[in-house]
Tab-separated table of N, CA and C in Angstrom:
chain	number	residue	atom	x	y	z
A	132	MET	N	0.834	-1.167	0.000
A	132	MET	CA	0.000	0.000	0.000
A	132	MET	C	0.885	1.238	0.000
A	133	LEU	N	0.519	2.201	-0.812
A	133	LEU	CA	1.254	3.461	-0.908
A	133	LEU	C	0.682	4.445	0.093
A	134	GLN	N	1.541	4.985	0.906
A	134	GLN	CA	1.083	5.929	1.918
A	134	GLN	C	1.475	7.336	1.486
A	135	ILE	N	0.504	8.225	1.465
A	135	ILE	CA	0.747	9.604	1.057
A	135	ILE	C	0.862	10.444	2.315
A	136	GLN	N	1.973	11.157	2.422
A	136	GLN	CA	2.168	11.977	3.597
A	136	GLN	C	2.058	13.456	3.276
A	137	GLN	N	2.619	13.875	2.188
A	137	GLN	CA	2.596	15.291	1.854
A	137	GLN	C	1.747	15.483	0.588
A	138	THR	N	0.486	15.716	0.775
A	138	THR	CA	-0.415	15.856	-0.364
A	138	THR	C	-0.105	17.092	-1.195
A	139	THR	N	0.511	18.090	-0.618
A	139	THR	CA	0.811	19.300	-1.383
A	139	THR	C	1.807	19.027	-2.496
A	140	THR	N	2.761	18.145	-2.263
A	140	THR	CA	3.718	17.828	-3.319
A	140	THR	C	3.095	16.919	-4.361
A	141	LEU	N	2.146	16.124	-3.958
A	141	LEU	CA	1.481	15.239	-4.911
A	141	LEU	C	0.693	16.048	-5.940
A	142	PHE	N	-0.028	17.073	-5.501
A	142	PHE	CA	-0.880	17.844	-6.398
A	142	PHE	C	-0.181	19.079	-6.956
A	143	SER	N	0.983	19.380	-6.522
A	143	SER	CA	1.786	20.498	-7.021
A	143	SER	C	1.001	21.797	-7.123
A	144	GLY	N	0.259	22.091	-6.130
A	144	GLY	CA	-0.473	23.349	-6.104
A	144	GLY	C	-1.710	23.395	-6.978
A	145	GLN	N	-2.093	22.277	-7.613
A	145	GLN	CA	-3.294	22.252	-8.449
A	145	GLN	C	-4.529	22.230	-7.566
A	146	LYS	N	-5.588	22.847	-8.069
A	146	LYS	CA	-6.845	22.847	-7.322
A	146	LYS	C	-7.475	21.458	-7.380
A	147	VAL	N	-8.066	21.055	-6.279
A	147	VAL	CA	-8.739	19.776	-6.198
A	147	VAL	C	-10.237	20.054	-6.082
A	148	PHE	N	-11.026	19.397	-6.940
A	148	PHE	CA	-12.465	19.620	-6.940
A	148	PHE	C	-13.176	18.372	-6.475
A	149	ARG	N	-14.267	18.580	-5.787
A	149	ARG	CA	-15.078	17.482	-5.295
A	149	ARG	C	-16.530	17.803	-5.608
A	150	ILE	N	-17.247	16.824	-6.140
A	150	ILE	CA	-18.672	17.000	-6.416
A	150	ILE	C	-19.435	16.363	-5.276
A	151	SER	N	-20.247	17.174	-4.600
A	151	SER	CA	-20.930	16.673	-3.419
A	151	SER	C	-22.384	16.284	-3.674
A	152	LYS	N	-22.933	16.661	-4.809
A	152	LYS	CA	-24.308	16.274	-5.117
A	152	LYS	C	-24.465	16.105	-6.620
A	153	ASN	N	-25.565	15.503	-7.025
A	153	ASN	CA	-25.819	15.318	-8.450
A	153	ASN	C	-26.041	16.668	-9.119
A	154	VAL	N	-25.481	16.817	-10.289
A	154	VAL	CA	-25.624	18.055	-11.043
A	154	VAL	C	-26.535	17.780	-12.228
A	155	GLU	N	-27.578	18.589	-12.377
A	155	GLU	CA	-28.497	18.426	-13.496
A	155	GLU	C	-28.044	19.289	-14.646
A	156	LYS	N	-28.267	18.795	-15.858
A	156	LYS	CA	-27.919	19.542	-17.062
A	156	LYS	C	-29.130	20.348	-17.485
A	157	ASN	N	-29.204	21.573	-17.014
A	157	ASN	CA	-30.346	22.419	-17.327
A	157	ASN	C	-30.241	23.071	-18.695
A	158	ASN	N	-29.041	23.173	-19.243
A	158	ASN	CA	-28.877	23.884	-20.497
A	158	ASN	C	-29.090	23.001	-21.723
A	159	GLU	N	-29.265	21.729	-21.549
A	159	GLU	CA	-29.460	20.836	-22.680
A	159	GLU	C	-30.937	20.526	-22.867
A	160	GLU	N	-31.353	20.459	-24.120
A	160	GLU	CA	-32.735	20.119	-24.422
A	160	GLU	C	-32.940	18.626	-24.214
A	161	LYS	N	-34.102	18.245	-23.767
A	161	LYS	CA	-34.428	16.834	-23.593
A	161	LYS	C	-34.944	16.295	-24.907
A	162	ILE	N	-34.351	15.212	-25.365
A	162	ILE	CA	-34.802	14.554	-26.576
A	162	ILE	C	-35.866	13.546	-26.175
A	163	LYS	N	-37.093	13.740	-26.666
A	163	LYS	CA	-38.198	12.860	-26.325
A	163	LYS	C	-38.418	11.767	-27.355
A	164	ALA	N	-37.996	12.007	-28.593
A	164	ALA	CA	-38.193	11.013	-29.657
A	164	ALA	C	-36.945	10.941	-30.526
A	165	VAL	N	-36.564	9.706	-30.865
A	165	VAL	CA	-35.424	9.475	-31.740
A	165	VAL	C	-35.913	8.646	-32.926
A	166	GLY	N	-35.618	9.124	-34.118
A	166	GLY	CA	-35.927	8.381	-35.337
A	166	GLY	C	-34.631	7.910	-35.964
A	167	VAL	N	-34.550	6.628	-36.282
A	167	VAL	CA	-33.337	6.060	-36.858
A	167	VAL	C	-33.666	5.546	-38.245
A	168	TYR	N	-32.894	5.996	-39.236
A	168	TYR	CA	-33.134	5.595	-40.619
A	168	TYR	C	-31.806	5.269	-41.280
A	169	ASP	N	-31.877	4.647	-42.436
A	169	ASP	CA	-30.694	4.277	-43.203
A	169	ASP	C	-30.837	4.902	-44.587
A	170	ASN	N	-29.947	5.850	-44.892
A	170	ASN	CA	-30.015	6.523	-46.176
A	170	ASN	C	-28.596	6.779	-46.654
A	171	ALA	N	-28.370	6.626	-47.955
A	171	ALA	CA	-27.036	6.802	-48.513
A	171	ALA	C	-26.558	8.249	-48.442
A	172	SER	N	-27.471	9.197	-48.558
A	172	SER	CA	-27.066	10.602	-48.506
A	172	SER	C	-26.803	11.027	-47.067
A	173	THR	N	-25.922	11.988	-46.911
A	173	THR	CA	-25.552	12.463	-45.581
A	173	THR	C	-26.718	13.156	-44.889
A	174	ASP	N	-27.372	14.056	-45.612
A	174	ASP	CA	-28.494	14.802	-45.055
A	174	ASP	C	-29.813	14.116	-45.400
A	175	LEU	N	-30.780	14.303	-44.538
A	175	LEU	CA	-32.117	13.773	-44.763
A	175	LEU	C	-32.752	14.564	-45.903
A	176	PRO	N	-33.198	13.885	-46.974
A	176	PRO	CA	-33.846	14.599	-48.079
A	176	PRO	C	-35.035	15.415	-47.579
A	177	SER	N	-35.245	16.580	-48.174
A	177	SER	CA	-36.250	17.526	-47.695
A	177	SER	C	-37.663	16.941	-47.690
A	178	THR	N	-37.989	16.075	-48.661
A	178	THR	CA	-39.340	15.478	-48.669
A	178	THR	C	-39.554	14.613	-47.433
A	179	PHE	N	-38.539	13.856	-47.039
A	179	PHE	CA	-38.642	13.025	-45.844
A	179	PHE	C	-38.662	13.891	-44.591
A	180	GLN	N	-37.849	14.938	-44.578
A	180	GLN	CA	-37.804	15.841	-43.425
A	180	GLN	C	-39.165	16.490	-43.209
A	181	GLU	N	-39.803	16.944	-44.271
A	181	GLU	CA	-41.130	17.558	-44.160
A	181	GLU	C	-42.150	16.562	-43.624
A	182	MET	N	-42.115	15.327	-44.164
A	182	MET	CA	-43.042	14.295	-43.724
A	182	MET	C	-42.851	14.004	-42.234
A	183	LEU	N	-41.606	13.848	-41.801
A	183	LEU	CA	-41.320	13.536	-40.400
A	183	LEU	C	-41.657	14.707	-39.476
A	184	ASP	N	-41.405	15.919	-39.933
A	184	ASP	CA	-41.759	17.093	-39.131
A	184	ASP	C	-43.260	17.154	-38.894
A	185	LYS	N	-44.048	16.905	-39.935
A	185	LYS	CA	-45.512	16.916	-39.802
A	185	LYS	C	-45.975	15.799	-38.863
A	186	LEU	N	-45.386	14.623	-39.025
A	186	LEU	CA	-45.756	13.476	-38.203
A	186	LEU	C	-45.437	13.733	-36.730
A	187	MET	N	-44.257	14.242	-36.448
A	187	MET	CA	-43.854	14.493	-35.066
A	187	MET	C	-44.644	15.650	-34.455
A	188	SER	N	-44.981	16.632	-35.267
A	188	SER	CA	-45.813	17.735	-34.794
A	188	SER	C	-47.202	17.224	-34.411
A	189	ALA	N	-47.741	16.315	-35.216
A	189	ALA	CA	-49.044	15.716	-34.905
A	189	ALA	C	-48.970	14.884	-33.622
A	190	CYS	N	-47.786	14.381	-33.308
A	190	CYS	CA	-47.579	13.612	-32.073
A	190	CYS	C	-47.324	14.518	-30.868
A	191	LYS	N	-47.408	15.826	-31.085
A	191	LYS	CA	-47.226	16.829	-30.029
A	191	LYS	C	-45.778	16.953	-29.549
A	192	PHE	N	-44.806	16.652	-30.432
A	192	PHE	CA	-43.389	16.858	-30.130
A	192	PHE	C	-42.936	18.149	-30.793
A	193	ASN	N	-42.114	18.930	-30.092
A	193	ASN	CA	-41.483	20.106	-30.692
A	193	ASN	C	-40.264	19.653	-31.486
A	194	THR	N	-39.843	20.436	-32.454
A	194	THR	CA	-38.701	20.046	-33.280
A	194	THR	C	-37.413	19.919	-32.470
A	195	ASN	N	-37.280	20.674	-31.377
A	195	ASN	CA	-36.068	20.567	-30.563
A	195	ASN	C	-36.096	19.358	-29.623
A	196	GLU	N	-37.204	18.618	-29.603
A	196	GLU	CA	-37.320	17.417	-28.768
A	196	GLU	C	-37.118	16.134	-29.567
A	197	ILE	N	-36.773	16.279	-30.853
A	197	ILE	CA	-36.672	15.135	-31.751
A	197	ILE	C	-35.274	15.084	-32.352
A	198	SER	N	-34.759	13.884	-32.487
A	198	SER	CA	-33.475	13.704	-33.149
A	198	SER	C	-33.615	12.584	-34.176
A	199	PHE	N	-33.203	12.857	-35.424
A	199	PHE	CA	-33.211	11.845	-36.476
A	199	PHE	C	-31.767	11.467	-36.780
A	200	LEU	N	-31.488	10.178	-36.741
A	200	LEU	CA	-30.130	9.685	-36.932
A	200	LEU	C	-30.048	8.801	-38.166
A	201	ASN	N	-29.089	9.095	-39.026
A	201	ASN	CA	-28.826	8.281	-40.202
A	201	ASN	C	-27.703	7.313	-39.845
A	202	ILE	N	-28.008	6.029	-39.820
A	202	ILE	CA	-26.993	5.062	-39.411
A	202	ILE	C	-26.147	4.556	-40.572
A	203	LYS	N	-26.562	4.836	-41.804
A	203	LYS	CA	-25.799	4.460	-43.003
A	203	LYS	C	-25.279	3.029	-42.941
A	204	ALA	N	-26.162	2.085	-42.813
A	204	ALA	CA	-25.864	0.644	-42.831
A	204	ALA	C	-25.077	0.160	-41.615
A	205	ASN	N	-24.883	0.974	-40.596
A	205	ASN	CA	-24.253	0.512	-39.356
A	205	ASN	C	-25.324	-0.073	-38.451
A	206	GLU	N	-24.898	-0.873	-37.500
A	206	GLU	CA	-25.869	-1.438	-36.555
A	206	GLU	C	-26.329	-0.381	-35.578
A	207	VAL	N	-27.569	-0.511	-35.169
A	207	VAL	CA	-28.109	0.404	-34.173
A	207	VAL	C	-28.439	-0.415	-32.931
A	208	SER	N	-28.192	0.172	-31.782
A	208	SER	CA	-28.487	-0.490	-30.530
A	208	SER	C	-29.490	0.354	-29.758
A	209	VAL	N	-30.619	-0.234	-29.443
A	209	VAL	CA	-31.635	0.465	-28.665
A	209	VAL	C	-31.052	0.879	-27.317
A	210	GLY	N	-30.238	0.026	-26.735
A	210	GLY	CA	-29.606	0.348	-25.454
A	210	GLY	C	-28.732	1.589	-25.537
A	211	GLN	N	-27.968	1.724	-26.614
A	211	GLN	CA	-27.135	2.910	-26.790
A	211	GLN	C	-27.998	4.150	-26.966
A	212	LEU	N	-29.078	4.022	-27.742
A	212	LEU	CA	-29.983	5.159	-27.939
A	212	LEU	C	-30.616	5.569	-26.614
A	213	GLN	N	-30.995	4.577	-25.807
A	213	GLN	CA	-31.591	4.884	-24.507
A	213	GLN	C	-30.589	5.583	-23.590
A	214	SER	N	-29.362	5.106	-23.558
A	214	SER	CA	-28.390	5.725	-22.649
A	214	SER	C	-27.956	7.105	-23.131
A	215	CYS	N	-27.917	7.331	-24.444
A	215	CYS	CA	-27.520	8.648	-24.959
A	215	CYS	C	-28.623	9.685	-24.825
A	216	PHE	N	-29.867	9.300	-25.115
A	216	PHE	CA	-30.954	10.269	-25.197
A	216	PHE	C	-32.026	10.125	-24.119
A	217	ASN	N	-32.195	8.921	-23.571
A	217	ASN	CA	-33.285	8.622	-22.648
A	217	ASN	C	-34.633	9.087	-23.212
A	218	PRO	N	-34.963	8.644	-24.443
A	218	PRO	CA	-36.182	9.125	-25.095
A	218	PRO	C	-37.428	8.387	-24.621
A	219	GLU	N	-38.573	8.994	-24.865
A	219	GLU	CA	-39.850	8.332	-24.626
A	219	GLU	C	-40.163	7.370	-25.766
A	220	LEU	N	-39.698	7.722	-26.977
A	220	LEU	CA	-40.048	6.984	-28.182
A	220	LEU	C	-38.838	6.826	-29.086
A	221	ILE	N	-38.684	5.606	-29.615
A	221	ILE	CA	-37.682	5.344	-30.651
A	221	ILE	C	-38.416	4.793	-31.859
A	222	LEU	N	-38.232	5.449	-33.013
A	222	LEU	CA	-38.804	4.975	-34.265
A	222	LEU	C	-37.683	4.396	-35.116
A	223	LEU	N	-37.835	3.157	-35.523
A	223	LEU	CA	-36.861	2.509	-36.391
A	223	LEU	C	-37.475	2.395	-37.780
A	224	PHE	N	-36.891	3.080	-38.753
A	224	PHE	CA	-37.415	3.074	-40.120
A	224	PHE	C	-36.655	2.049	-40.950
A	225	GLY	N	-37.372	1.054	-41.470
A	225	GLY	CA	-36.751	0.052	-42.334
A	225	GLY	C	-36.479	-1.259	-41.631
A	226	GLU	N	-35.549	-2.002	-42.171
A	226	GLU	CA	-35.246	-3.361	-41.701
A	226	GLU	C	-34.197	-3.352	-40.592
A	227	MET	N	-34.514	-2.784	-39.471
A	227	MET	CA	-33.591	-2.719	-38.341
A	227	MET	C	-34.111	-3.607	-37.222
A	228	THR	N	-33.190	-4.233	-36.532
A	228	THR	CA	-33.595	-5.090	-35.416
A	228	THR	C	-33.594	-4.345	-34.090
A	229	GLY	N	-32.674	-3.418	-33.919
A	229	GLY	CA	-32.581	-2.689	-32.660
A	229	GLY	C	-31.465	-3.193	-31.777
A	230	SER	N	-31.027	-4.431	-31.987
A	230	SER	CA	-29.933	-4.981	-31.199
A	230	SER	C	-29.674	-6.415	-31.649
A	231	LYS	N	-28.463	-6.871	-31.413
A	231	LYS	CA	-28.145	-8.272	-31.726
A	231	LYS	C	-28.920	-9.221	-30.819
A	232	ASN	N	-29.223	-8.776	-29.622
A	232	ASN	CA	-29.875	-9.626	-28.631
A	232	ASN	C	-31.391	-9.632	-28.722
A	233	MET	N	-31.947	-8.802	-29.593
A	233	MET	CA	-33.400	-8.725	-29.723
A	233	MET	C	-33.845	-9.483	-30.969
A	234	THR	N	-35.003	-10.074	-30.874
A	234	THR	CA	-35.581	-10.662	-32.064
A	234	THR	C	-36.065	-9.531	-32.959
A	235	LYS	N	-36.252	-9.820	-34.227
A	235	LYS	CA	-36.685	-8.785	-35.159
A	235	LYS	C	-38.060	-8.273	-34.749
A	236	LEU	N	-38.167	-6.975	-34.644
A	236	LEU	CA	-39.423	-6.354	-34.251
A	236	LEU	C	-40.385	-6.340	-35.434
A	237	GLN	N	-41.645	-6.630	-35.158
A	237	GLN	CA	-42.650	-6.588	-36.216
A	237	GLN	C	-42.970	-5.144	-36.545
A	238	LYS	N	-43.371	-4.930	-37.780
A	238	LYS	CA	-43.684	-3.573	-38.233
A	238	LYS	C	-44.982	-3.075	-37.618
A	239	ASN	N	-44.953	-1.796	-37.283
A	239	ASN	CA	-46.117	-1.070	-36.782
A	239	ASN	C	-46.755	-1.705	-35.552
A	240	ILE	N	-45.896	-2.240	-34.690
A	240	ILE	CA	-46.318	-2.769	-33.394
A	240	ILE	C	-45.492	-2.024	-32.347
A	241	SER	N	-46.147	-1.584	-31.298
A	241	SER	CA	-45.458	-0.849	-30.246
A	241	SER	C	-44.880	-1.827	-29.224
A	242	TYR	N	-43.606	-1.651	-28.913
A	242	TYR	CA	-42.925	-2.423	-27.884
A	242	TYR	C	-42.477	-1.450	-26.806
A	243	GLU	N	-42.212	-1.966	-25.622
A	243	GLU	CA	-41.676	-1.117	-24.572
A	243	GLU	C	-40.488	-1.827	-23.941
A	244	LEU	N	-39.404	-1.086	-23.792
A	244	LEU	CA	-38.188	-1.618	-23.207
A	244	LEU	C	-37.634	-0.584	-22.236
A	245	ASN	N	-37.621	-0.913	-20.965
A	245	ASN	CA	-37.104	-0.025	-19.919
A	245	ASN	C	-37.721	1.370	-19.982
A	246	GLY	N	-39.016	1.428	-20.193
A	246	GLY	CA	-39.721	2.704	-20.200
A	246	GLY	C	-39.720	3.449	-21.521
A	247	THR	N	-39.062	2.910	-22.532
A	247	THR	CA	-39.019	3.542	-23.850
A	247	THR	C	-39.905	2.761	-24.807
A	248	LYS	N	-40.773	3.476	-25.493
A	248	LYS	CA	-41.618	2.844	-26.508
A	248	LYS	C	-40.825	2.755	-27.795
A	249	ILE	N	-40.896	1.593	-28.446
A	249	ILE	CA	-40.138	1.349	-29.668
A	249	ILE	C	-41.105	0.893	-30.749
A	250	ILE	N	-41.015	1.533	-31.910
A	250	ILE	CA	-41.848	1.155	-33.054
A	250	ILE	C	-40.944	1.017	-34.272
A	251	ARG	N	-41.027	-0.128	-34.922
A	251	ARG	CA	-40.331	-0.311	-36.202
A	251	ARG	C	-41.380	-0.188	-37.290
A	252	THR	N	-41.058	0.571	-38.313
A	252	THR	CA	-41.999	0.796	-39.399
A	252	THR	C	-41.276	0.686	-40.739
A	253	GLU	N	-41.974	0.994	-41.797
A	253	GLU	CA	-41.388	0.952	-43.138
A	253	GLU	C	-40.231	1.938	-43.252
A	254	SER	N	-39.395	1.735	-44.254
A	254	SER	CA	-38.331	2.696	-44.541
A	254	SER	C	-38.970	4.014	-44.961
A	255	LEU	N	-38.222	5.078	-44.876
A	255	LEU	CA	-38.738	6.383	-45.273
A	255	LEU	C	-39.210	6.377	-46.727
A	256	GLU	N	-38.461	5.701	-47.583
A	256	GLU	CA	-38.827	5.617	-48.996
A	256	GLU	C	-40.179	4.926	-49.165
A	257	ASN	N	-40.389	3.819	-48.457
A	257	ASN	CA	-41.651	3.080	-48.565
A	257	ASN	C	-42.817	3.832	-47.928
A	258	LEU	N	-42.557	4.596	-46.883
A	258	LEU	CA	-43.626	5.397	-46.290
A	258	LEU	C	-44.166	6.402	-47.308
A	259	GLU	N	-43.272	6.963	-48.101
A	259	GLU	CA	-43.691	7.914	-49.131
A	259	GLU	C	-44.323	7.212	-50.334
A	260	ARG	N	-43.788	6.060	-50.695
A	260	ARG	CA	-44.160	5.395	-51.949
A	260	ARG	C	-45.390	4.503	-51.835
A	261	ILE	N	-45.500	3.737	-50.767
A	261	ILE	CA	-46.568	2.740	-50.639
A	261	ILE	C	-47.787	3.374	-49.973
A	262	LYS	N	-48.891	3.328	-50.689
A	262	LYS	CA	-50.127	3.934	-50.195
A	262	LYS	C	-50.591	3.234	-48.908
A	263	GLY	N	-50.948	4.017	-47.920
A	263	GLY	CA	-51.485	3.490	-46.670
A	263	GLY	C	-50.464	3.250	-45.576
A	264	GLU	N	-49.178	3.273	-45.897
A	264	GLU	CA	-48.153	2.986	-44.875
A	264	GLU	C	-48.040	4.104	-43.838
A	265	LYS	N	-48.141	5.348	-44.273
A	265	LYS	CA	-48.109	6.458	-43.304
A	265	LYS	C	-49.310	6.372	-42.361
A	266	GLY	N	-50.447	5.965	-42.901
A	266	GLY	CA	-51.652	5.813	-42.084
A	266	GLY	C	-51.487	4.736	-41.025
A	267	LYS	N	-50.854	3.624	-41.391
A	267	LYS	CA	-50.607	2.554	-40.420
A	267	LYS	C	-49.687	3.036	-39.295
A	268	LEU	N	-48.648	3.764	-39.675
A	268	LEU	CA	-47.728	4.298	-38.666
A	268	LEU	C	-48.457	5.296	-37.773
A	269	TRP	N	-49.259	6.160	-38.351
A	269	TRP	CA	-49.997	7.150	-37.579
A	269	TRP	C	-50.925	6.477	-36.574
A	270	GLU	N	-51.590	5.398	-36.980
A	270	GLU	CA	-52.503	4.688	-36.074
A	270	GLU	C	-51.762	4.113	-34.873
A	271	VAL	N	-50.614	3.498	-35.102
A	271	VAL	CA	-49.863	2.919	-33.977
A	271	VAL	C	-49.283	4.028	-33.092
A	272	LEU	N	-48.884	5.144	-33.685
A	272	LEU	CA	-48.396	6.272	-32.889
A	272	LEU	C	-49.507	6.847	-32.016
A	273	LYS	N	-50.704	7.012	-32.572
A	273	LYS	CA	-51.832	7.512	-31.788
A	273	LYS	C	-52.113	6.615	-30.610
A	274	GLN	N	-52.144	5.316	-30.872
A	274	GLN	CA	-52.429	4.363	-29.800
A	274	GLN	C	-51.321	4.347	-28.750
A	275	THR	N	-50.081	4.340	-29.193
A	275	THR	CA	-48.943	4.266	-28.299
A	275	THR	C	-48.796	5.516	-27.434
A	276	LEU	N	-48.996	6.683	-28.025
A	276	LEU	CA	-48.806	7.941	-27.324
A	276	LEU	C	-50.082	8.495	-26.710
A	277	GLY	N	-51.205	7.809	-26.923
A	277	GLY	CA	-52.466	8.252	-26.358
A	277	GLY	C	-52.994	9.536	-26.980
A	278	ILE	N	-52.827	9.671	-28.279
A	278	ILE	CA	-53.278	10.862	-28.999
A	278	ILE	C	-54.707	10.653	-29.452
A	279	GLU	N	-55.537	11.632	-29.180
A	279	GLU	CA	-56.937	11.547	-29.607
A	279	GLU	C	-57.089	12.261	-30.933
A	280	SER	N	-57.886	11.693	-31.816
A	280	SER	CA	-58.088	12.272	-33.147
A	280	SER	C	-58.897	13.526	-33.109
């Protein structure tokens, strides 16, 4: 065991800080919803952005409470999303599983994991292209979030 006798020489006059209580991050916005998609382009195409903005607005989310992430064919982990954002809702667009340890989530079905609601739906391209897909997503969002028509 190392015994320290002269702490002043150990710290060489540097200030020592101690945190005595939990510190809350008041200056950061809370992300309530995270949308994860896979797209080759770096930025979200404006048609998809408009569609998602309207959808999230109808869900009563402000634009500063939402984060859309392009994973570009990388794996996504629901656990990582939960620890980074602590969102109420995670939307997975396309053929994503959410984790290696999870079975493939069915489309347009609401799941809950550690207090976070998770919905996997069609890819952004299919939501725009296939008639009725946006309606299916809207119905599950209304039910999941308790939105009245």
